[in-house]
Coordinates of C-alpha atoms and ligand atoms in Angstrom, one line a residue:
X73 CA -71.6 96.5 -147.7
X74 CA -72.0 100.0 -148.2
X75 CA -75.4 101.6 -147.6
X76 CA -75.8 102.6 -151.4
X77 CA -75.4 98.9 -152.3
X78 CA -77.8 97.9 -149.6
X79 CA -80.3 100.5 -151.2
X80 CA -79.8 99.5 -154.8
X81 CA -82.2 97.3 -156.6
X82 CA -80.6 97.4 -159.9
X83 CA -79.4 93.7 -159.8
X84 CA -83.1 92.7 -159.4
X85 CA -85.0 95.3 -161.4
X86 CA -82.8 95.8 -164.5
X87 CA -85.1 93.3 -166.3
X88 CA -87.6 96.2 -166.2
X89 CA -85.4 98.2 -168.7
X90 CA -87.6 97.7 -171.7
X91 CA -90.9 98.6 -169.9
X92 CA -89.3 101.6 -168.1
X93 CA -88.1 102.9 -171.5
X94 CA -91.4 102.5 -173.1
X95 CA -93.3 104.1 -170.3
X96 CA -90.8 107.0 -170.4
X97 CA -91.4 107.4 -174.2
X98 CA -95.1 107.5 -173.8
X99 CA -94.7 109.8 -170.9
X100 CA -92.6 112.3 -172.8
X101 CA -94.8 112.2 -175.8
X102 CA -97.7 113.2 -173.6
X103 CA -95.7 116.1 -172.1
X104 CA -95.0 117.4 -175.4
X105 CA -98.6 117.1 -176.7
X106 CA -99.4 119.1 -173.5
X107 CA -96.7 121.7 -174.2
X108 CA -95.1 120.7 -170.8
X109 CA -91.9 120.2 -172.8
X110 CA -91.1 121.4 -176.1
X111 CA -91.3 119.2 -179.4
X112 CA -87.6 119.5 -179.9
X113 CA -86.7 118.3 -176.5
X114 CA -89.2 115.5 -176.6
X115 CA -87.6 114.3 -180.0
X116 CA -84.2 114.4 -178.8
X117 CA -85.3 112.4 -175.5
X118 CA -87.4 109.8 -177.4
X119 CA -84.7 109.1 -179.8
X120 CA -82.2 108.8 -177.0
X121 CA -84.4 106.4 -175.3
X122 CA -84.8 104.3 -178.4
X123 CA -81.2 104.0 -178.8
X124 CA -80.9 102.7 -175.3
X125 CA -83.7 100.4 -176.0
X126 CA -82.0 99.1 -179.1
X127 CA -78.5 98.6 -177.4
X128 CA -80.2 96.6 -174.5
X129 CA -82.1 94.5 -177.1
X130 CA -78.6 93.8 -178.7
X131 CA -77.3 92.6 -175.4
X132 CA -75.5 95.6 -174.3
X133 CA -75.4 96.6 -170.7
X134 CA -75.9 100.1 -169.1
X135 CA -74.1 101.1 -166.0
X136 CA -75.7 100.1 -162.6
X137 CA -77.4 102.6 -160.5
X138 CA -79.7 102.8 -157.5
X139 CA -82.2 101.3 -159.6
X140 CA -83.3 100.7 -163.1
X141 CA -85.2 104.1 -163.3
X142 CA -82.1 106.0 -162.4
X143 CA -79.9 103.9 -164.5
X144 CA -81.8 104.5 -167.6
X145 CA -81.9 108.3 -166.9
X146 CA -78.2 108.4 -166.2
X147 CA -77.6 106.7 -169.3
X148 CA -79.8 109.2 -171.3
X149 CA -77.9 112.1 -169.8
X150 CA -74.6 110.6 -171.0
X151 CA -76.1 110.2 -174.6
X152 CA -78.2 113.4 -175.0
X153 CA -76.8 115.8 -172.1
X154 CA -78.9 118.0 -169.7
X155 CA -82.2 117.7 -171.8
X156 CA -82.6 114.4 -170.5
X157 CA -83.4 115.8 -167.1
X158 CA -86.7 117.1 -168.5
X159 CA -87.9 113.4 -168.7
X160 CA -88.9 113.2 -165.2
X161 CA -91.2 116.4 -165.3
X162 CA -94.6 115.3 -163.6
X163 CA -93.6 111.9 -162.6
X164 CA -92.1 110.2 -159.7
X165 CA -90.3 107.0 -159.5
X166 CA -93.2 105.7 -157.4
X167 CA -95.7 105.8 -160.1
X168 CA -93.0 104.6 -162.5
X169 CA -92.2 101.6 -160.8
X170 CA -95.8 100.6 -160.9
X171 CA -96.0 101.3 -164.5
X172 CA -93.1 99.1 -165.2
X173 CA -94.4 96.3 -163.1
X174 CA -97.7 96.3 -164.7
X175 CA -96.2 96.5 -168.3
X176 CA -93.9 93.7 -167.4
X177 CA -96.7 91.6 -166.0
X178 CA -98.9 92.1 -169.1
X179 CA -96.1 90.6 -171.0
X180 CA -95.5 87.7 -168.8
X181 CA -99.4 86.8 -168.7
X182 CA -99.3 86.3 -172.3
X183 CA -96.3 84.0 -172.0
X184 CA -97.6 82.1 -169.0
X185 CA -100.9 81.7 -170.9
X186 CA -99.0 79.9 -173.8
X187 CA -97.2 77.7 -171.4
X188 CA -100.2 76.8 -169.5
X189 CA -101.8 75.8 -172.8
X190 CA -98.8 73.8 -174.2
X191 CA -98.8 71.7 -170.9
X192 CA -102.6 71.2 -171.3
X193 CA -102.2 70.1 -175.1
X194 CA -99.4 67.6 -174.2
X195 CA -101.7 66.3 -171.7
X196 CA -104.6 66.1 -174.2
X197 CA -102.3 64.4 -176.7
X198 CA -101.2 61.7 -174.1
X199 CA -104.9 61.3 -173.3
X200 CA -105.8 60.9 -177.0
X201 CA -103.1 58.2 -177.4
X202 CA -104.3 56.3 -174.3
X203 CA -108.1 56.9 -174.4
X204 CA -109.4 53.6 -173.3
X205 CA -106.6 52.4 -171.2
X206 CA -108.2 51.4 -168.0
X207 CA -106.7 52.3 -164.4
X208 CA -107.9 52.3 -160.9
X209 CA -109.1 55.4 -159.6
X210 CA -108.1 56.5 -156.1
X211 CA -109.6 58.1 -153.1
X212 CA -107.6 58.1 -150.0
X213 CA -105.0 56.7 -152.3
X214 CA -106.8 53.4 -152.1
X215 CA -108.4 51.4 -155.1
X216 CA -111.8 53.0 -155.5
X217 CA -113.4 52.6 -159.0
X218 CA -111.9 52.1 -162.3
X219 CA -111.6 55.0 -164.7
X220 CA -109.9 55.7 -168.1
X221 CA -106.3 56.9 -167.8
X222 CA -107.4 59.8 -170.2
X223 CA -110.1 60.8 -167.9
X224 CA -107.8 60.7 -164.9
X225 CA -105.1 63.0 -166.6
X226 CA -107.5 65.4 -168.1
X227 CA -108.4 66.2 -164.6
X228 CA -105.1 68.0 -164.6
X229 CA -105.8 69.8 -167.7
X230 CA -109.0 71.2 -166.3
X231 CA -106.9 72.4 -163.3
X232 CA -104.8 74.1 -165.4
X233 CA -107.7 75.6 -167.3
X234 CA -108.7 77.4 -164.2
X235 CA -105.0 78.7 -164.0
X236 CA -105.4 80.1 -167.3
X237 CA -108.6 81.7 -166.5
X238 CA -107.3 83.3 -163.7
X239 CA -104.6 84.8 -165.7
X240 CA -107.1 86.3 -168.0
X241 CA -109.0 87.7 -165.2
X242 CA -106.2 89.4 -163.4
X243 CA -105.3 91.2 -166.7
X244 CA -108.4 93.5 -166.0
X245 CA -106.5 94.8 -163.0
X246 CA -103.1 94.9 -164.9
X247 CA -104.6 97.1 -167.6
X248 CA -105.2 100.2 -165.5
X249 CA -102.4 102.8 -165.7
X250 CA -101.0 104.4 -162.6
X251 CA -98.8 106.9 -164.6
X252 CA -99.6 110.5 -163.5
X253 CA -100.2 109.6 -159.7
X254 CA -96.5 111.0 -159.4
X255 CA -95.2 110.8 -155.8
X256 CA -98.6 110.1 -154.3
X257 CA -100.7 113.2 -154.8
X258 CA -100.8 114.0 -158.5
X259 CA -99.5 117.2 -160.1
X260 CA -100.4 120.7 -160.9
X261 CA -99.0 120.2 -164.3
X262 CA -101.6 119.8 -167.1
X263 CA -100.8 116.3 -167.8
X264 CA -103.2 114.0 -169.7
X265 CA -103.3 110.7 -168.1
X266 CA -105.7 109.2 -170.6
X267 CA -103.1 109.8 -173.4
X268 CA -100.1 107.9 -171.8
X269 CA -102.7 105.0 -170.9
X270 CA -103.7 104.8 -174.5
X271 CA -100.3 105.1 -175.9
X272 CA -99.2 102.1 -173.5
X273 CA -102.3 100.1 -174.5
X274 CA -104.0 100.4 -171.0
X275 CA -107.8 100.2 -170.8
X276 CA -108.2 102.7 -167.9
X277 CA -106.4 104.9 -165.5
X278 CA -106.4 104.7 -161.7
X279 CA -108.7 106.8 -159.7
X280 CA -106.8 107.5 -156.7
X281 CA -103.1 108.7 -156.7
X282 CA -102.4 107.4 -153.2
X283 CA -103.6 104.0 -154.0
X284 CA -101.9 104.0 -157.3
X285 CA -98.5 104.1 -155.8
X286 CA -99.2 102.0 -152.8
X287 CA -100.9 99.2 -154.5
X288 CA -99.1 96.0 -154.8
X289 CA -102.2 93.9 -155.1
X290 CA -101.5 93.0 -158.7
X291 CA -98.1 91.8 -157.7
X292 CA -99.4 89.5 -155.0
X293 CA -102.3 88.4 -157.3
X294 CA -99.8 87.2 -160.1
X295 CA -97.7 85.6 -157.4
X296 CA -100.8 83.7 -156.1
X297 CA -101.5 82.5 -159.6
X298 CA -98.0 81.4 -159.9
X299 CA -98.3 79.6 -156.5
X300 CA -101.5 77.9 -157.3
X301 CA -100.0 76.7 -160.8
X302 CA -97.1 75.3 -159.0
X303 CA -99.2 73.7 -156.5
X304 CA -101.0 71.9 -159.5
X305 CA -97.8 71.0 -161.2
X306 CA -96.6 69.7 -157.9
X307 CA -99.6 67.4 -157.5
X308 CA -98.9 66.1 -161.1
X309 CA -95.4 65.5 -160.2
X310 CA -96.2 63.6 -157.0
X311 CA -98.7 61.4 -158.8
X312 CA -96.1 60.7 -161.6
X313 CA -93.4 60.0 -159.1
X314 CA -95.5 57.4 -157.5
X315 CA -96.7 55.9 -160.7
X316 CA -92.9 55.5 -162.1
X317 CA -92.1 53.7 -158.8
X318 CA -91.6 49.9 -159.4
X319 CA -94.6 48.9 -157.2
X320 CA -97.0 50.8 -159.5
X321 CA -95.0 50.8 -162.8
X322 CA -97.9 52.6 -164.6
X323 CA -95.7 55.0 -166.5
X324 CA -92.1 55.2 -167.8
X325 CA -90.6 58.8 -167.7
X326 CA -88.7 60.2 -170.6
X327 CA -85.1 59.3 -170.1
X328 CA -84.0 62.9 -170.2
X329 CA -86.3 63.7 -167.4
X330 CA -84.7 61.3 -164.9
X331 CA -81.1 61.0 -163.7
X332 CA -79.0 58.4 -162.4
X333 CA -77.6 57.8 -159.0
X334 CA -73.9 58.2 -158.3
X335 CA -73.7 55.1 -156.2
X336 CA -76.6 52.7 -157.4
X337 CA -76.0 51.8 -161.1
X338 CA -79.6 50.6 -161.7
X339 CA -81.4 53.8 -160.6
X340 CA -83.2 56.2 -162.7
X341 CA -84.6 58.9 -160.4
X342 CA -87.5 61.2 -161.3
X343 CA -85.3 64.3 -160.5
X344 CA -87.1 67.0 -162.6
X345 CA -90.6 66.0 -161.1
X346 CA -89.1 66.1 -157.7
X347 CA -87.6 69.5 -158.5
X348 CA -90.9 70.7 -159.8
X349 CA -92.3 69.6 -156.4
X350 CA -89.4 71.1 -154.5
X351 CA -89.6 74.5 -156.4
X352 CA -93.3 74.9 -155.5
X353 CA -92.1 75.9 -152.2
X354 CA -90.3 79.0 -153.6
X355 CA -93.6 80.2 -155.1
X356 CA -95.5 79.6 -152.0
X357 CA -92.7 81.3 -150.1
X358 CA -92.9 84.5 -152.4
X359 CA -96.4 84.7 -151.8
X360 CA -96.1 84.6 -148.1
X361 CA -93.4 87.2 -148.5
X362 CA -95.6 89.5 -150.5
X363 CA -98.4 89.3 -148.1
X364 CA -96.2 90.0 -145.2
X365 CA -94.7 92.8 -146.9
X366 CA -98.0 94.6 -147.3
X367 CA -99.6 93.7 -144.0
X368 CA -100.0 96.7 -141.9
X369 CA -97.9 99.0 -144.3
X370 CA -99.0 102.5 -144.2
X371 CA -99.8 104.5 -147.3
X372 CA -98.5 105.6 -149.7
X373 CA -95.0 104.6 -150.9
X374 CA -92.4 103.1 -148.8
X375 CA -89.1 101.7 -149.6
X376 CA -90.4 98.2 -148.3
X377 CA -92.1 97.9 -151.4
X378 CA -88.9 97.4 -153.5
X379 CA -88.6 94.1 -152.0
X380 CA -91.6 93.0 -154.0
X381 CA -89.6 92.3 -157.2
X382 CA -87.5 89.7 -155.4
X383 CA -90.5 87.7 -154.6
X384 CA -92.4 88.2 -157.8
X385 CA -89.5 87.6 -160.3
X386 CA -88.5 84.3 -158.5
X387 CA -92.0 83.2 -158.6
X388 CA -92.5 84.0 -162.2
X389 CA -89.3 82.4 -163.4
X390 CA -89.8 79.5 -161.3
X391 CA -93.4 78.9 -162.9
X392 CA -92.4 79.6 -166.4
X393 CA -89.6 77.0 -166.4
X394 CA -91.8 74.4 -164.6
X395 CA -94.3 74.7 -167.0
X396 CA -91.8 74.0 -169.8
X397 CA -90.5 71.0 -168.0
X398 CA -93.9 69.6 -167.3
X399 CA -94.9 69.9 -171.1
X400 CA -91.7 67.8 -171.8
X401 CA -92.6 65.3 -169.2
X402 CA -96.1 64.7 -170.7
X403 CA -94.7 64.7 -174.3
X404 CA -92.0 61.9 -173.3
X405 CA -94.2 59.9 -170.8
X406 CA -94.8 56.3 -171.7
X407 CA -97.9 54.6 -170.3
X408 CA -97.6 51.0 -169.2
X409 CA -101.0 49.9 -170.4
X410 CA -100.4 46.2 -169.3
X411 CA -99.6 47.0 -165.6
X412 CA -102.1 49.8 -165.3
X413 CA -104.9 47.6 -166.4
X414 CA -103.7 44.6 -164.4
X415 CA -104.1 46.4 -161.2
X416 CA -107.7 46.9 -161.9
X417 CA -108.1 43.2 -161.5
X418 CA -107.8 43.4 -157.6
X419 CA -109.1 46.1 -155.0
X420 CA -112.6 45.2 -155.7
X421 CA -113.1 48.0 -158.1
X422 CA -116.7 46.7 -158.9
X423 CA -118.0 46.8 -155.4
X424 CA -120.2 49.9 -155.9
X425 CA -121.4 48.2 -159.2
X426 CA -122.4 45.3 -157.0
X427 CA -124.3 47.6 -154.7
X428 CA -125.8 49.3 -157.8
X429 CA -127.0 46.1 -158.9
X430 CA -128.9 45.2 -155.9
X431 CA -130.2 48.8 -155.7
X432 CA -131.6 48.4 -159.3
X433 CA -133.4 45.2 -158.0
X434 CA -135.2 47.5 -155.3
X435 CA -133.0 47.4 -152.5
X436 CA -132.3 50.8 -150.7
X437 CA -128.7 51.6 -151.6
X438 CA -127.6 51.8 -148.0
X439 CA -128.5 48.2 -147.5
X440 CA -127.1 47.2 -150.6
X441 CA -123.8 48.8 -149.7
X442 CA -123.8 47.0 -146.4
X443 CA -124.5 43.3 -148.1
X444 CA -121.8 44.1 -150.6
X445 CA -119.4 45.0 -147.5
X446 CA -120.1 41.7 -146.1
X447 CA -119.3 39.8 -149.1
X448 CA -116.2 41.7 -149.8
X449 CA -115.1 41.0 -146.2
X450 CA -115.9 37.3 -146.8
X451 CA -113.9 37.2 -150.3
X452 CA -110.9 39.2 -148.5
X453 CA -110.6 36.2 -145.9
X454 CA -109.7 33.8 -148.5
X455 CA -107.9 36.2 -150.8
X456 CA -110.7 35.9 -153.6
X457 CA -112.5 38.3 -155.9
X458 CA -116.0 38.6 -157.0
X459 CA -115.5 36.2 -159.8
X460 CA -115.0 33.3 -157.2
X461 CA -118.8 33.8 -156.2
X462 CA -121.5 31.3 -157.2
X463 CA -125.3 31.9 -157.2
X464 CA -125.9 29.9 -154.1
X465 CA -123.4 31.9 -152.0
X466 CA -124.9 35.0 -153.4
X467 CA -128.2 34.1 -152.5
X468 CA -127.3 33.6 -148.9
X469 CA -126.5 37.3 -148.8
X470 CA -129.5 38.4 -150.6
X471 CA -132.4 36.6 -152.5
X472 CA -132.2 39.6 -154.9
X473 CA -129.1 38.1 -156.6
X474 CA -129.8 36.2 -159.9
X475 CA -127.6 34.9 -162.8
X476 CA -127.4 38.3 -164.5
X477 CA -125.2 39.5 -161.5
X478 CA -122.2 37.9 -163.5
X479 CA -122.9 40.1 -166.5
X480 CA -121.7 43.3 -164.5
X481 CA -118.5 41.7 -163.4
X482 CA -116.5 43.6 -166.3
X483 CA -114.4 46.5 -165.2
X484 CA -114.2 47.7 -168.8
X485 CA -118.1 47.5 -169.2
X486 CA -118.7 49.2 -165.8
X487 CA -116.5 51.9 -166.8
X488 CA -117.8 52.6 -170.3
X489 CA -121.2 53.0 -169.0
X490 CA -120.5 55.8 -166.6
X491 CA -121.8 58.4 -168.7
X492 CA -123.4 60.9 -166.5
X493 CA -122.1 64.4 -167.6
X494 CA -118.4 64.7 -166.5
X495 CA -118.3 61.0 -165.9
X496 CA -115.6 58.6 -167.0
X497 CA -118.0 56.8 -169.6
X498 CA -117.0 56.5 -173.2
X499 CA -119.6 59.0 -174.3
X500 CA -119.1 61.5 -171.5
X501 CA -115.3 61.4 -171.9
X502 CA -115.6 62.0 -175.7
X503 CA -117.7 65.1 -174.8
X504 CA -115.2 66.3 -172.4
X505 CA -112.3 65.8 -174.9
X506 CA -114.3 67.8 -177.4
X507 CA -115.0 70.7 -175.0
X508 CA -111.4 71.0 -173.9
X509 CA -110.1 70.9 -177.6
X510 CA -112.5 73.8 -178.4
X511 CA -111.2 75.7 -175.4
X512 CA -107.5 75.1 -176.6
X513 CA -108.1 76.4 -179.9
X514 CA -109.4 79.8 -178.7
Ligands
LIG289 N1 -86.6 101.1 -156.9 C1 -87.8 101.5 -156.2 C2 -88.8 100.3 -156.1 O1 -88.6 99.5 -156.6 C3 -88.4 102.5 -157.0 C4 -89.1 103.7 -156.4 C5 -88.4 104.6 -155.5 N2 -89.2 105.6 -154.9 C6 -88.7 106.2 -154.0 N3 -89.2 107.2 -153.6 N4 -87.3 106.1 -153.4 O2 -89.7 100.6 -155.2

């Protein structure tokens, strides 16, 4: 490989072209307003840039160069001649590349927000369709207490809600224009940084030119958000993979989200979910790369920083397509109500209710817990459940047991009643759904 090929980032950063052109148009408009370049030169440059943008939009390519900034400039020289060279007055590729990245990420933020919401909506829709289906809730992957399936999967919608909030929050840091920091020191030309910031839709301008060109925190932060979102999707994936296993059989995945085995004719493998789980490693890898890239790097700009885009773009691309896939998975997921509810019949899901029963009769909870543990151990020995108990046996464990004990032995009823705020009970659940619906309408 030739050194200039090694140095070139064009194959990676060409996707920044529209943002690069937009930034240059604003920069030249400002230069003209400040009479740093003449109005007629500015017009020529801006029209040239607009024609390049139009061609790129139509799918035409521009010849490669060391990077996208040089490629656009060379194309402009080809189209309008020497005047094009005035475009780079009072600017450096160092502030230019930060500008491009911020504009790009502002766009991606909107796309990502929409996609996160689409997954949330598909979860909500599935929850509404199966609102009162019961299933065992797990801790330590052991049967714990029964919950509504809808409550269970809505946990993931709230997880994603935090991802959406993180996306919104980091926008504050994207909306600060670095343009005018130049190479690292600013410039003696009478530029108007506020003007370019305004033209490009930024809310503020950076305070320190050195920090402006050295900062890749926003790249790292965005990649972190991608990583955490992917981690969330991987948790969903893992769960659905387990649930679609024959031993569970809680759900059936949409046919198109599975694929067959090349040797075992009966198999439908959850490949898409396995890939979401697998691709999560790419986003996490990107995050680690970026942190490592920045670690101990001296100020201000160093060419190391060019590597940021490899990591960022891969994390962004991986996350955006995975969100699409997950939306489709939820839209086509079939809930196997019978199997889910049947597995509430074992595993002593009502053990806590039994302890609560004794607590309501005045026994301290710790003691109630220990009595019920003994009863469960006794039942387990014979492979029986609470329904096998008679009042005589119960009284041998505690005189507080009475006939009304048998009224609490309904998984459905016990679930219905857990209406503490955020709980799985019918009322709490419907509040939760309303809250999420209103958030998703915003
Ligand atoms: N392609 C470079 C990057 O992505 C742009 C900045 C180049 N600046 C420089 N002084 N060589 O970081």
